[in-house]
Amino acid sequence: FELRVSRSLGGSFATQKIWGQLTEEQKKSHHAMTNAIEDKYLHNYWQSYVNKAWDHSLFLPSEWTLISKGKKASQSSTEHNRTIEEDAEAIISGEIWARAQNHTKYEKNPWWEIDLLNHFNVHEIRIFNRMDGCLERVSNFSIEISTDRLTWHEIHRKNDNLIYGGADGFPYIWRSISGYTAKYLKIIIIAPDGGYLHFDQVEIYGNIIS
């Protein structure tokens, strides 16, 4: 009520001063009256709007749940003016920008790693390449998983030199119907003579192990 009065008392808002003159009982009565009905119209409207958007999306929805957004991530190094963790976590924000959102230094076999915080069955990984140049730098890579960060197991290796896209609707997609149990997942660029790792986004899908 005090904020309502302080906004303005000039012009057509001169009557706002009445909100500062209410007794405590009148304020309680006003709250009871205005908070009596739960209105989910906007909630339901936007939920419906978002669901319909999939009909026009470049990317088909996954069969599984997105499990990478908001998790902890790291990488071998960064060229950006921020911490390694901040740079690594930029590519699991869920925002596709069509450009490199993280960037390691030039080094042998640069890597990116995510801590999923729980054990999951990993079924699908979508890797979104930058679309503003240098797409070939991340053409070849391996994907490794671990449950304890001590022992790693390679589940996929791409070494065909073929370029893939991202925001254009053609990210690289790895899928496994049976899935792999993992708490940690690492993407390593195959560059024994030196290279960079930079992606737009990485999306990991799966189901938590109860």
Coordinates of C-alpha atoms in Angstrom, one line a residue:
F1 CA 0.0 0.0 0.0
E2 CA 2.9 2.4 0.8
L3 CA 4.5 1.7 -2.6
R4 CA 1.2 2.4 -4.3
V5 CA 1.0 5.8 -2.6
S6 CA 4.7 6.7 -3.3
R7 CA 4.4 6.0 -7.1
S8 CA 2.7 9.3 -7.7
L9 CA 0.1 11.7 -6.2
G10 CA 0.0 14.1 -9.2
G11 CA -2.6 14.4 -12.0
S12 CA -5.0 11.5 -12.4
F13 CA -3.2 9.6 -9.6
A14 CA -4.1 12.2 -6.9
T15 CA -6.6 9.8 -5.4
Q16 CA -3.8 7.2 -4.7
K17 CA -3.3 8.7 -1.3
I18 CA -6.3 6.8 0.0
W19 CA -4.2 3.6 0.0
G20 CA -2.1 5.1 2.7
Q21 CA -5.1 6.0 4.9
L22 CA -6.5 2.5 5.2
T23 CA -6.6 0.8 8.6
E24 CA -5.0 -2.6 9.1
E25 CA -8.4 -4.2 9.1
Q26 CA -9.3 -2.5 5.8
K27 CA -5.9 -3.7 4.3
K28 CA -6.6 -7.3 5.4
S29 CA -10.1 -7.1 4.0
H30 CA -8.8 -5.8 0.7
H31 CA -6.2 -8.6 0.5
A32 CA -8.8 -11.2 1.3
M33 CA -11.1 -9.9 -1.4
T34 CA -8.5 -9.6 -4.2
N35 CA -6.6 -12.9 -3.4
A36 CA -9.7 -15.1 -3.1
I37 CA -9.6 -16.5 -6.6
E38 CA -6.8 -18.5 -8.2
D39 CA -6.5 -17.5 -11.9
K40 CA -4.4 -19.7 -14.1
Y41 CA -5.5 -18.2 -17.4
L42 CA -2.1 -16.8 -18.3
H43 CA -0.3 -19.9 -17.1
N44 CA -2.4 -22.2 -19.2
Y45 CA -2.3 -19.8 -22.2
W46 CA 1.5 -19.7 -22.3
Q47 CA 1.8 -23.4 -21.7
S48 CA -0.5 -24.0 -24.7
Y49 CA 1.4 -21.4 -26.8
V50 CA 4.8 -23.1 -26.1
N51 CA 3.4 -26.6 -26.8
K52 CA 2.1 -25.4 -30.2
A53 CA 5.5 -23.9 -31.0
W54 CA 7.0 -27.3 -31.5
D55 CA 4.8 -27.6 -34.6
H56 CA 7.0 -24.9 -36.2
S57 CA 10.4 -25.7 -34.6
L58 CA 13.5 -26.6 -36.6
F59 CA 14.2 -29.3 -34.0
L60 CA 11.9 -32.2 -33.2
P61 CA 11.3 -32.7 -29.5
S62 CA 13.4 -35.5 -27.9
E63 CA 11.8 -38.7 -26.7
W64 CA 13.6 -38.2 -23.4
T65 CA 14.0 -35.4 -20.8
L66 CA 16.6 -32.6 -21.1
I67 CA 19.0 -33.3 -18.2
S68 CA 21.9 -31.0 -19.0
K69 CA 20.5 -27.5 -18.5
G70 CA 21.6 -25.7 -15.3
K71 CA 24.2 -28.4 -14.4
K72 CA 27.9 -27.9 -13.6
A73 CA 30.5 -27.9 -16.4
S74 CA 34.2 -27.4 -17.0
Q75 CA 36.6 -27.5 -19.9
S76 CA 40.3 -27.7 -20.6
S77 CA 40.9 -23.9 -20.9
T78 CA 39.2 -20.7 -22.1
E79 CA 39.9 -17.9 -24.5
H80 CA 37.1 -15.8 -23.0
N81 CA 37.5 -13.2 -20.3
R82 CA 35.7 -15.3 -17.6
T83 CA 36.3 -18.4 -15.6
I84 CA 36.6 -21.8 -17.2
E85 CA 33.4 -22.9 -15.5
E86 CA 31.4 -19.9 -16.7
D87 CA 32.6 -20.5 -20.2
A88 CA 31.8 -24.2 -20.1
E89 CA 28.3 -23.7 -18.6
A90 CA 27.4 -21.1 -21.3
I91 CA 26.7 -24.0 -23.8
I92 CA 24.1 -25.6 -21.6
S93 CA 22.0 -22.5 -21.0
G94 CA 19.3 -23.7 -23.5
E95 CA 19.8 -20.5 -25.6
I96 CA 20.8 -21.2 -29.2
W97 CA 22.7 -18.1 -30.7
A98 CA 24.2 -19.6 -33.8
R99 CA 27.7 -18.6 -32.7
A100 CA 30.4 -20.0 -30.4
Q101 CA 29.4 -19.5 -26.8
N102 CA 32.5 -21.1 -25.3
H103 CA 36.0 -21.3 -26.6
T104 CA 39.1 -23.2 -25.4
K105 CA 42.7 -22.2 -26.2
Y106 CA 44.6 -23.9 -29.0
E107 CA 45.8 -27.2 -27.5
K108 CA 46.0 -30.9 -28.0
N109 CA 42.7 -32.7 -27.7
P110 CA 40.7 -29.9 -25.9
W111 CA 37.8 -31.2 -23.9
W112 CA 34.5 -30.1 -22.3
E113 CA 32.9 -32.0 -19.3
I114 CA 29.6 -31.8 -17.5
D115 CA 28.6 -33.1 -14.1
L116 CA 25.0 -34.2 -14.3
L117 CA 24.8 -34.2 -10.4
N118 CA 22.9 -37.5 -10.4
H119 CA 23.2 -40.8 -12.2
F120 CA 21.2 -40.8 -15.4
N121 CA 20.5 -43.1 -18.3
V122 CA 21.9 -41.0 -21.2
H123 CA 20.0 -41.6 -24.4
E124 CA 20.6 -38.6 -26.7
I125 CA 23.2 -35.9 -27.2
R126 CA 22.7 -32.9 -29.5
I127 CA 25.7 -30.9 -30.4
F128 CA 25.1 -27.5 -31.9
N129 CA 28.0 -26.2 -34.0
R130 CA 28.7 -22.4 -34.4
M131 CA 27.3 -21.0 -37.6
D132 CA 29.6 -18.0 -38.0
G133 CA 32.6 -19.8 -39.4
C134 CA 35.2 -22.4 -38.5
L135 CA 32.6 -25.2 -38.4
E136 CA 35.3 -27.8 -39.4
R137 CA 37.2 -27.3 -36.1
V138 CA 34.9 -29.6 -34.1
S139 CA 34.2 -32.1 -36.9
N140 CA 35.9 -35.0 -35.1
F141 CA 35.4 -35.8 -31.5
S142 CA 34.8 -38.6 -29.0
I143 CA 32.2 -38.8 -26.2
E144 CA 33.1 -40.5 -22.9
I145 CA 31.1 -41.2 -19.8
S146 CA 31.9 -42.0 -16.2
T147 CA 30.0 -42.7 -13.0
D148 CA 32.8 -41.7 -10.6
R149 CA 35.1 -39.4 -12.7
L150 CA 37.9 -42.0 -12.3
T151 CA 37.1 -44.6 -14.9
W152 CA 35.9 -43.3 -18.3
H153 CA 34.2 -45.3 -21.1
E154 CA 34.1 -44.1 -24.7
I155 CA 30.5 -44.5 -26.1
H156 CA 31.0 -42.7 -29.4
R157 CA 33.7 -41.5 -31.8
K158 CA 33.2 -39.3 -34.8
N159 CA 36.3 -39.1 -37.0
D160 CA 34.8 -38.8 -40.5
N161 CA 35.7 -35.1 -41.0
L162 CA 32.1 -34.3 -41.9
I163 CA 30.8 -30.9 -40.9
Y164 CA 27.5 -30.6 -39.1
G165 CA 25.3 -27.6 -38.3
G166 CA 23.4 -26.3 -35.4
A167 CA 20.9 -23.4 -35.4
D168 CA 20.2 -24.2 -39.1
G169 CA 18.3 -27.2 -37.9
F170 CA 21.1 -29.8 -38.5
P171 CA 23.0 -30.3 -35.2
Y172 CA 24.9 -33.5 -34.7
I173 CA 22.7 -36.0 -32.9
W174 CA 23.9 -39.2 -31.1
R175 CA 21.2 -41.5 -29.9
S176 CA 21.0 -44.8 -28.0
I177 CA 17.7 -46.5 -27.3
S178 CA 19.2 -48.7 -24.5
G179 CA 21.2 -45.7 -23.0
Y180 CA 24.3 -45.5 -20.9
T181 CA 24.5 -44.9 -17.2
A182 CA 26.5 -41.8 -16.4
K183 CA 27.0 -39.0 -13.9
Y184 CA 29.8 -37.3 -15.9
L185 CA 30.1 -36.8 -19.6
K186 CA 33.0 -35.5 -21.6
I187 CA 33.4 -34.4 -25.2
I188 CA 37.0 -34.5 -26.5
I189 CA 38.0 -32.9 -29.8
I190 CA 40.3 -35.3 -31.7
A191 CA 43.2 -32.9 -32.4
P192 CA 46.5 -34.6 -31.4
D193 CA 48.4 -31.8 -33.2
G194 CA 46.4 -29.0 -31.6
G195 CA 42.9 -27.6 -32.0
Y196 CA 40.0 -25.7 -30.5
L197 CA 36.7 -26.7 -28.8
H198 CA 33.8 -24.3 -29.3
F199 CA 30.1 -25.0 -29.5
D200 CA 26.9 -23.1 -29.6
Q201 CA 25.0 -25.5 -27.3
V202 CA 25.1 -29.0 -26.1
E203 CA 21.9 -30.8 -25.0
I204 CA 21.9 -34.1 -23.2
Y205 CA 18.7 -36.1 -22.8
G206 CA 17.9 -39.1 -20.6
N207 CA 16.1 -40.3 -17.5
I208 CA 17.2 -40.2 -13.9
I209 CA 18.0 -43.5 -12.2
S210 CA 15.9 -43.8 -9.1

